[in-house]
Amino acid sequence: MAMMTGGEYLASLNDGRRIFADGEEVKDLATHPQFATALDLVAGGYERHHRPGADAQGPYFMIPRSREELKDLLELLLGWDMVTVTTSQGLLALLTAAARIRPKSEEYARRIEAYFEYCRDNDLRCVQAITDAKGDRMRPPSGQGDPDSYTRIVERRPDGIVVRGAKLHISSAAVSHELVVMPTKKMKPGEEDWAVACAIPVNAPGVKIVNTNYAPRDRAADFPVSSRHNMPEGFVILDDVFVPNERVFLAGETEHSATFAHSLGLWERLGGTAHLAEYGDTLVGLAQLVAEANGTERVSHIREKIAEMVIYATLVRAGLEAAIANAEASPEGWYFPSELFTNAAKHYGAAEFSLMIRHLHDIGGGSIVTAPSIADVEHDEVGPFIKKYMAGKEVGDGEYRTRLFHAIRDFTADAYGGWQLVTMIQSGGGLYAQRLVARKHYPMDDAKALALKLAGLSKD
Amino acid sequence: MAMMTGGEYLASLNDGRRIFADGEEVKDLATHPQFATALDLVAGGYERHHRPGADAQGPYFMIPRSREELKDLLELLLGWDMVTVTTSQGLLALLTAAARIRPKSEEYARRIEAYFEYCRDNDLRCVQAITDAKGDRMRPPSGQGDPDSYTRIVERRPDGIVVRGAKLHISSAAVSHELVVMPTKKMKPGEEDWAVACAIPVNAPGVKIVNTNYAPRDRAADFPVSSRHNMPEGFVILDDVFVPNERVFLAGETEHSATFAHSLGLWERLGGTAHLAEYGDTLVGLAQLVAEANGTERVSHIREKIAEMVIYATLVRAGLEAAIANAEASPEGWYFPSELFTNAAKHYGAAEFSLMIRHLHDIGGGSIVTAPSIADVEHDEVGPFIKKYMAGKEVGDGEYRTRLFHAIRDFTADAYGGWQLVTMIQSGGGLYAQRLVARKHYPMDDAKALALKLAGLSKD
Amino acid sequence: MAMMTGGEYLASLNDGRRIFADGEEVKDLATHPQFATALDLVAGGYERHHRPGADAQGPYFMIPRSREELKDLLELLLGWDMVTVTTSQGLLALLTAAARIRPKSEEYARRIEAYFEYCRDNDLRCVQAITDAKGDRMRPPSGQGDPDSYTRIVERRPDGIVVRGAKLHISSAAVSHELVVMPTKKMKPGEEDWAVACAIPVNAPGVKIVNTNYAPRDRAADFPVSSRHNMPEGFVILDDVFVPNERVFLAGETEHSATFAHSLGLWERLGGTAHLAEYGDTLVGLAQLVAEANGTERVSHIREKIAEMVIYATLVRAGLEAAIANAEASPEGWYFPSELFTNAAKHYGAAEFSLMIRHLHDIGGGSIVTAPSIADVEHDEVGPFIKKYMAGKEVGDGEYRTRLFHAIRDFTADAYGGWQLVTMIQSGGGLYAQRLVARKHYPMDDAKALALKLAGLSKD
Amino acid sequence: MAMMTGGEYLASLNDGRRIFADGEEVKDLATHPQFATALDLVAGGYERHHRPGADAQGPYFMIPRSREELKDLLELLLGWDMVTVTTSQGLLALLTAAARIRPKSEEYARRIEAYFEYCRDNDLRCVQAITDAKGDRMRPPSGQGDPDSYTRIVERRPDGIVVRGAKLHISSAAVSHELVVMPTKKMKPGEEDWAVACAIPVNAPGVKIVNTNYAPRDRAADFPVSSRHNMPEGFVILDDVFVPNERVFLAGETEHSATFAHSLGLWERLGGTAHLAEYGDTLVGLAQLVAEANGTERVSHIREKIAEMVIYATLVRAGLEAAIANAEASPEGWYFPSELFTNAAKHYGAAEFSLMIRHLHDIGGGSIVTAPSIADVEHDEVGPFIKKYMAGKEVGDGEYRTRLFHAIRDFTADAYGGWQLVTMIQSGGGLYAQRLVARKHYPMDDAKALALKLAGLSKD
C-alpha cells in the first residue's frame, strides 16, 4: 500500500504476463527493443512521482471536485507518459459511469469505487480496453458469423464470469497492470452476453497481448521525437479469462451497456483535446523555427500560413477552456467536462490537423524528408560540406537546421507522424462519433426558438 | 441630464443635420422610407430602456469591472439595436485607448473620460467613424494625389481644429448623435495632420451623410427579417468641420495614432464574435427547422451537415468564452477581452460563415429562392394550391413552410443576406487584419520553446 | 414553319396563358414589371437569331454529332438567354432519354423525335418541368397524405391522359411556350400513375403559373447586372391538364421513370458547368479589377486569393473539356458528354463557389455594400464629394469605382447574388446528387485493381 | 551505341562514383541495403525495355510531336521507375529550354540537342539537379555570407568551366549516370557566375553524393509498398567540378537563367499530375477495399467520403486531359503541355492530397496503425487468434484484411507515406510556385473584359 519506484515498477512486470511481438513471444520485456522506450518513460514517471509513505498517492488518481481542479488536472496530464494518462482517463471514465448507473445499480457503483481505491493504493497503471474486433460492421454482435467478434461472457459462475474476445488498439497494454474492459457500443435486449464491463490484470491466465510499434529501433539521432516517445500498440486476446465478481462492473444489463463507452469517450476526447492544443502550439513553434532557419519568416505567404496555424491552436485551446468553464458536477461532487464543448473542440482539432501538417510541410520545404542523416553530418569528409550547405540564416548552424528538419520529419512525416495522423482522427471514436455526440448535446430547441423568432414564426 | 424616451429621441434628430439618400437631400428623416425601420428600432430601444430620474443611466454605458460583468455585457448587447451596440463599443474603445495613452497624455485621457460622461449623462447614441477613403492603397496618406484621401487637420486654431475628409461604412450615422472619429491606421512621423481623433456631433456644420440601404421597402411579408432589422450605411463627408479642443483626443501625436484603431478593433471583434455565435445558433435552428419541414431531418448527409453547423456555432461560442475567461484588467480596473482569443474566434467565425450558409442552402433546397410570395399564398385562386403543394411533413402547413423559406432567403440569400456575407468578412477590419492581430498576440516564444524541446534542441 | 422575330414571339405569348404574380393574375405580361427584363432578353434572342425562310432553324436545335460540335454548342450556349438554354437542354435531354428507352419502346422514342421537330420547326421555347412538390421527403409518392404531392395521371382516356400536380422551380416558364414534364425521381412498381412524362403547352387549360422574381424593379443604375439579367421563377400548377397521346412520353412504365431525370441531369449539369466556368472567369476579372481600383493588386495576400480563384476557374474549365473529350456517341450518332467528368466538375464548381465569393468580398472591401447610389453620385452637392473620395488608384475615377462596387454587390451580395448562391448548389439536383452520380459512373473496379496491386494482394 | 541490359546497367555504376550513406562511404552500391530496391527497380526497367541492335532506343527518349503522343508518353511514364521518369522529364525540359533560347543562342540549343542524342544513344539515365542550398532565402546569391550557397562558376577555362556548390533533393542521383544541372531561379545582372546550366556525369571528379532513404530495411511483409518502391534522396556536393564546353548550356547569360527552371517545372508538374491522378485512383481503391473489408461500404458517411475522393481523382485527371488537349507546338514541332492547366491541376491535386489521406484514415480505422505484424499472423499460438479477430466481412479473411491495413499504413501513414505528404506539396516547386505560374499564364485580360461587360463598364 505505497507508491512504487521506477525499479519496483519494472520488477512488477515480471508477473507471468504473456507478451508477443515480431512473430515471437517476448520472454524478457525489459531487454526487448520494441519496449525499451516505453519502459523508460513509464519507469521515469514512477520515479518522478514517487513519494515515500504508506498513504502517498499519485496525482493521477485525483478526482476533480471543481472547475479549477479539472483545469489543473489537464495541465498535469500533458506532462505524463501515455500509460499514466490512460490510468487517469480510464478510472475517471469508470467513476463517471458509476455516477450514471448508481441510481440503478448501487452494487456496481460500489465495486467501481473499490476498484479505483485498489489501483490508487497500489499505484497501478491501467489501460482501457474497449474496441472489439467487430467482424462485419453492419451486423449486430448476435448476428455475426463468429459470436466472439464482440467480447462476451461465455460462462457465468457463482464466483465470477469467463470472458472471450479480442480488444484492439490498446496502447501500452503490455507495460501496464490492469485492463479496464468495456463494451464497445450499445447492446440491445437479447445481447446480454456482450454487455460486459470488468477489470482484468494483464497477467491473468488467458490474456495474450500481441504488440506492434511504429518506432525506429536505431539511428536515434535521426528520430529525436519517436526515439523518446513511443508505446507499443496492443492487440489483446482474451482467451477464456476468468473475472471474479468483485471486478465485474456490468454483466448483462444492456440498458447500461453504452454508459461506459460514453463516459470513456468524454474523458478520452478531453485528454485528446488537451494534447491537440499542445500539439497545435508545437506545430506553430516548429513552423516559426524552420521559417526563421530558412530565412522566410517575413515572406507574406509564410506569415499567413503561420497565422492560420496560430488561430487553429488558439481555437482548440478555446474549446478546452470552454469545456472546463462549462463543466458540471455529479451528485458525488465530481466535475465532468462539458460534452458539447469537448466534442466540438476535439472534432475541429482532429479534422484540421492534417491541414496544419500540410502547412508545416509547405513552410519547411523538401529538406524535411531529404536532409542527410546525423551520422553523415558527423562524417569527416562530407560532414563539413553538409554543415556548410545546410546553414540557412544566421539562426543556428547547418547542424541545427538539419536536426530541425529531422524533428519535423520524425514528428509529422515518418512512422510516428503517420501514427499521429491516424490516431488524431481515430482516438475517442473517430470524427463521425464526435459529430454525433456534439449534435446530441447541443441545445437544439434553443436554436430552433432563435430561428423561429427571426422568421417571425414564434408563437409568442 | 436624463434618459430619453423614444419620442424625445426622434425629436432630437430634428437638429439641422444634413442627410442625403436616393439622390436627394432628406428633409424629414422620420417619414423617409429608407430610415423608417432604423428609427423604429432605435426609438424602441430608448423606450424600452427608459427610466425616469436625473441620474438614470443606460446599461449600454456600463464599463465592465470583472470577467462576469464583461460576460453580462455581451449577453445584453445581443438584445440591442445596432446603434446602441456601437455606442457601447465606440465608447469602450475610447476608454481602452485612454488607458493606453494615459501614461503619455493625461490630458487626452481626461477629455475622453469627460466625453464618456457627457454621452452617458445625455443618453446619446454614438457611432465610430474610422475607415478613410484611402485613395491608392499602396501609398501613404502623405503620398496621395489628394491629401484629403485620409481625414486630416486642415487648420489649427487656439480653440480647436478644422478637419476635412470622408469616413466610409459608417452604419447608422444618420440616426445617431455623435461621430467618434479615429485614424484608420498607424501614421508615421511627418503625417501629423492625419493623426487625428475627435468627437463630432452629427449636426455639426460641414457634416454631410449620404446613405445607402440594402433593405426592401415593400412586401414586408416576403422579407420577415430585413423588414424589421436594417440600418442605413453612411458615407460621411467632413467638409471642413470645426472641433473644439475639449472634443479633440489626438491631434498630431503619431505614436498614438494606431492606438484608437487597435482599441476599436478589439471591441468590434468581440461584439462581432458575440453576434456570430448567435447567428451560428440561428443558422443551426433554421437548418433543423427546414429539414424537419422537408421531412429530411433523419437523412444521413443532412444530419452530418447540421452536425458541422453545430460544431461551428459551438466553437465560435467557445472562443468567446475563452476571450472573456482570459480578459485582463487595465490600471483603471476596466476589463478588456483577450486579444488573442477574440481575434482567433472572430476569424474562424467569419471565415467559415459562407460555408455555413452553403450548408443551409444545401439542406433547404431551391424553394429558398423560388417560393411564391405571401401575397400569392393569400390569393383566392392560386393560394390554396400553393398551400397544398408547399405542405411538407406534418410540421406546420404549406404557409408555414413558405414563410420559413422566405426567412432563409431574406436572411441569407437576398439583399440582407448579401450585406451579411460582406460585413461578416469586413467588420472589425477584414480577415487579414484578424490574422495579423492573432499572430501578434500569440505567445510565440512559448511555442518555439515547446518545439525546441520536442526536437531535442533546447539549451536546458 | 419558320423562325419567329422578336415581335412575333411577344405576340405569341398572348395565347390565353394564366400567369400570376404579386398576389394578382397578370393580364398583360408585356407591361408587368416582373417580366419586362425577361421578355426583353428572350425577344432579343429571337431577333438576333432570326433568319427568313421556311426551313430556317435556330442553332439551339442543334444535335451534336461529334465532340467538336458538342464543344461548339457549349460555347454558343453561353451567349443565349436562359429560356433558349433550357430549350436546348430540355430537348437534348428528351433525345437522350429517347436513345435510352428506344430498345424498349420505339413508340415513345418516335413521339419524342416528332416533338423535337415540332418545336424546331415552329421555333418554340421550352422549359423542363421536373421537381415535384414532394410532400414528406421520407415517404414514396404512393405513401403521401396527398397523392398529388407528386405529379400523377388522374385519368387515362383513349385519346390521352389527364395529369395533376405541381412543378417547382420552373425558371422562365411564364415566358416560354412549352413545358417538358418529367418524373422527379425513380418510381417503383405500384407507382405507375406517377411515372409520367409529357409535353404541355403553357396555355393548356388547367395550367397556372405563379411567379416570383428576385430582381429589383427600379434604380437600374445600382443594379447593373440583375436589371439586365433576370427571369421569373415559376411555380407551375397542373390542375387536371389533358395531354393528347402524341405528347405523352411515359405513362406508367416505371422501369423508365428515372431515365428522363438522369438524362436531364446530365445536360443541366453540363450547361451548369459551362456557366460556372464563365462565372469563375468573371469572378477572377471582378477581383482583379477591384484590386486594381483599390491599388492592392500587388499585395501578397490579395494576389494569393486571386491565384486561388484562377485555379478554381481553370479547373472547372478543365472538367468541362474532359467531359467533352470523353463524350460518347449513342447508336443514333448523337454525342453525350461524359457523366463522370460532368458531375465531378459541376460538384467542384458548385461546392467551391461560395468560397470564391468570399474571396471576392475579402478582396473588394466594405464598399461593396456601402457605396452610395448612382443617384447620389449625380447629386449636385454631394456627388462631387463622392467622386473625390471614391477615387482609388489612377484606374478610372470615383464614379467608375463606385459602379464597380455596385456590380459586385449586385452580382454577388444582393438579391441576384443570393439567388445565384442557392441555384449554384441546387441546379442539376444538389451536391448530394452530383456525388451520387459521379460515384456511380466512376470505374471503381479499376481503382480497386490498382489498390490491390499496390498492396501486393493482386491475384495475378 | 546500344541499349543496356539490367546487368550492363549494374556494371556501369562501378565507375568510380563517390557515394555516402549512414555516415560512411559506400564502396559497393550493389550490396548496400539502402540502394537494393532502387537498383532492382532501375535494372528491372532496363531489362524490360531492352531491345538488341545498335539503333534501338528507349521509349523514354520520345519527343512528343502531337497531342496524342504527349498523352501516350504520360501513360507510359506511369509504368516507369523514378529514374527513367526523371530521364524523360529532364531531357524534355532541356529541349523545351533549347526551343526557348534558340533565337538568342543557337550554340547552346545545338549542345543540348547533341547531349540529348548522347544520352539516348548510350541509354543513360539522368536526374535533374536544380535546388541550391540557398542559405538565407531573403538574400540574393550575390548577397549571401557564403557565395557557394548557390551553385556557381568558380573558374572559366578555354576548354570549360569549374563549378562549386550543392544541389539538394536529388532523388536517385546515386543510381543514375548524369546530373542535369540548372539554376534554381532567375539570376540578375551582376550574378553571371550563378547563371550556370550544364551536364555532369555522376562519376566526375569532385562529385560526392550523400544519401538518405525513408524505406524500412527489414520486415518487408509489413511494408508491401515501400519495400518495393523506394529511391535514395541525394544531397549532391559539387566540389570544384570541371565541365567541358560541350556540356555547358548556360554560363553567365542571366536573361536565360530562369528558362531552365521554368521548363523543368512544366515537365515535373505534368509528370507529378499524372502520378497524382493515379494516386487519386489508388486512394479511392484502397478506401473502397477497406470499407468492404470492414463491412461499412454502404454506410452513408463512408459513401460520401469515397464520393469526394472519386471527385478529387476525376478532377486531377480532368486537369491532365485539359493540359494535353491544350498543348502547344514549338517551332521544332515538339509538343509542350499547357502551363495553365498543368499548374492548376498540380496545385489542386497537391493541396487536397492530405485531405484525401485524412478521408482514407477516417474510413479505414485505427487498425491502420495497430494491426499486428505479418510475423505475428504467422505465429503458431497467436496467429490463429489474429486471423479470427481480424476477419471482417466475408471479403477475404483475417490475413487479407491485416495485409490491407499494412498497405494503407505503409502507403499513407509510415515513413513512405510521410515522404509522399511532403513531396506531393514540394515537387515541382511548392504550392506557392504553382499558384504563381497558374496566375501568370491565365488569360487575365479576357477575364477583366468579361467582368467589365457584366458591370456595364465596357467601352464598346
mmCIF file of N, CA and C in Angstrom, chain C residues 21 39 42 73 90 95 114 144 161 168 173 189 209 268-269 378 390 398 404 437 454 457:
data_model
loop_
_atom_site.group_PDB
_atom_site.id
_atom_site.type_symbol
_atom_site.label_atom_id
_atom_site.label_comp_id
_atom_site.label_asym_id
_atom_site.label_seq_id
_atom_site.Cartn_x
_atom_site.Cartn_y
_atom_site.Cartn_z
ATOM 1 N N ALA C 21 -48.737 36.779 -60.248
ATOM 2 C CA ALA C 21 -47.547 37.346 -59.589
ATOM 3 C C ALA C 21 -47.990 38.428 -58.616
ATOM 4 N N LEU C 39 -38.722 39.329 -70.904
ATOM 5 C CA LEU C 39 -39.260 39.441 -72.268
ATOM 6 C C LEU C 39 -38.267 40.123 -73.192
ATOM 7 N N VAL C 42 -35.550 37.472 -74.062
ATOM 8 C CA VAL C 42 -35.977 36.394 -74.957
ATOM 9 C C VAL C 42 -36.283 36.952 -76.339
ATOM 10 N N LEU C 73 -21.422 23.781 -79.275
ATOM 11 C CA LEU C 73 -22.725 24.006 -78.652
ATOM 12 C C LEU C 73 -22.556 24.722 -77.309
ATOM 13 N N GLY C 90 -33.430 20.929 -72.571
ATOM 14 C CA GLY C 90 -34.617 20.102 -72.365
ATOM 15 C C GLY C 90 -34.828 19.149 -73.539
ATOM 16 N N LEU C 95 -34.087 13.751 -76.106
ATOM 17 C CA LEU C 95 -33.482 12.874 -77.114
ATOM 18 C C LEU C 95 -32.566 11.835 -76.464
ATOM 19 N N ALA C 114 -40.560 13.346 -82.951
ATOM 20 C CA ALA C 114 -41.560 14.175 -83.635
ATOM 21 C C ALA C 114 -41.756 15.498 -82.882
ATOM 22 N N GLN C 144 -47.850 9.236 -49.577
ATOM 23 C CA GLN C 144 -48.080 10.606 -49.104
ATOM 24 C C GLN C 144 -49.513 10.770 -48.613
ATOM 25 N N ILE C 161 -54.128 11.529 -71.683
ATOM 26 C CA ILE C 161 -54.173 11.390 -70.215
ATOM 27 C C ILE C 161 -54.465 12.747 -69.595
ATOM 28 N N LEU C 168 -42.103 22.619 -59.382
ATOM 29 C CA LEU C 168 -41.485 23.773 -58.713
ATOM 30 C C LEU C 168 -40.178 24.199 -59.380
ATOM 31 N N ALA C 173 -40.819 29.750 -67.028
ATOM 32 C CA ALA C 173 -41.998 29.062 -67.564
ATOM 33 C C ALA C 173 -42.984 30.062 -68.169
ATOM 34 N N PRO C 189 -42.605 -0.204 -59.008
ATOM 35 C CA PRO C 189 -43.848 -0.903 -59.366
ATOM 36 C C PRO C 189 -44.930 -0.579 -58.345
ATOM 37 N N ILE C 209 -49.493 29.471 -63.566
ATOM 38 C CA ILE C 209 -48.090 29.661 -63.167
ATOM 39 C C ILE C 209 -47.969 30.867 -62.238
ATOM 40 N N GLU C 268 -28.272 19.389 -67.816
ATOM 41 C CA GLU C 268 -28.326 20.550 -66.919
ATOM 42 C C GLU C 268 -26.972 20.801 -66.259
ATOM 43 N N ARG C 269 -26.346 19.689 -65.850
ATOM 44 C CA ARG C 269 -25.047 19.838 -65.172
ATOM 45 C C ARG C 269 -23.971 20.271 -66.159
ATOM 46 N N GLU C 378 -24.645 61.480 -58.746
ATOM 47 C CA GLU C 378 -25.036 62.518 -59.704
ATOM 48 C C GLU C 378 -25.644 63.764 -59.032
ATOM 49 N N MET C 390 -14.275 58.447 -53.583
ATOM 50 C CA MET C 390 -14.308 57.078 -54.097
ATOM 51 C C MET C 390 -13.215 56.853 -55.142
ATOM 52 N N GLY C 398 -13.696 58.120 -59.520
ATOM 53 C CA GLY C 398 -14.548 57.715 -58.393
ATOM 54 C C GLY C 398 -15.856 57.100 -58.855
ATOM 55 N N LEU C 404 -18.242 49.834 -60.101
ATOM 56 C CA LEU C 404 -17.663 48.501 -59.937
ATOM 57 C C LEU C 404 -18.174 47.846 -58.650
ATOM 58 N N VAL C 437 -23.973 10.536 -58.580
ATOM 59 C CA VAL C 437 -23.806 10.179 -59.994
ATOM 60 C C VAL C 437 -22.328 10.018 -60.330
ATOM 61 N N LEU C 454 -0.971 -2.437 -55.589
ATOM 62 C CA LEU C 454 -0.096 -1.715 -54.673
ATOM 63 C C LEU C 454 0.117 -2.500 -53.381
ATOM 64 N N LEU C 457 -1.690 -7.625 -53.194
ATOM 65 C CA LEU C 457 -2.776 -8.578 -52.983
ATOM 66 C C LEU C 457 -3.473 -8.983 -54.283
#
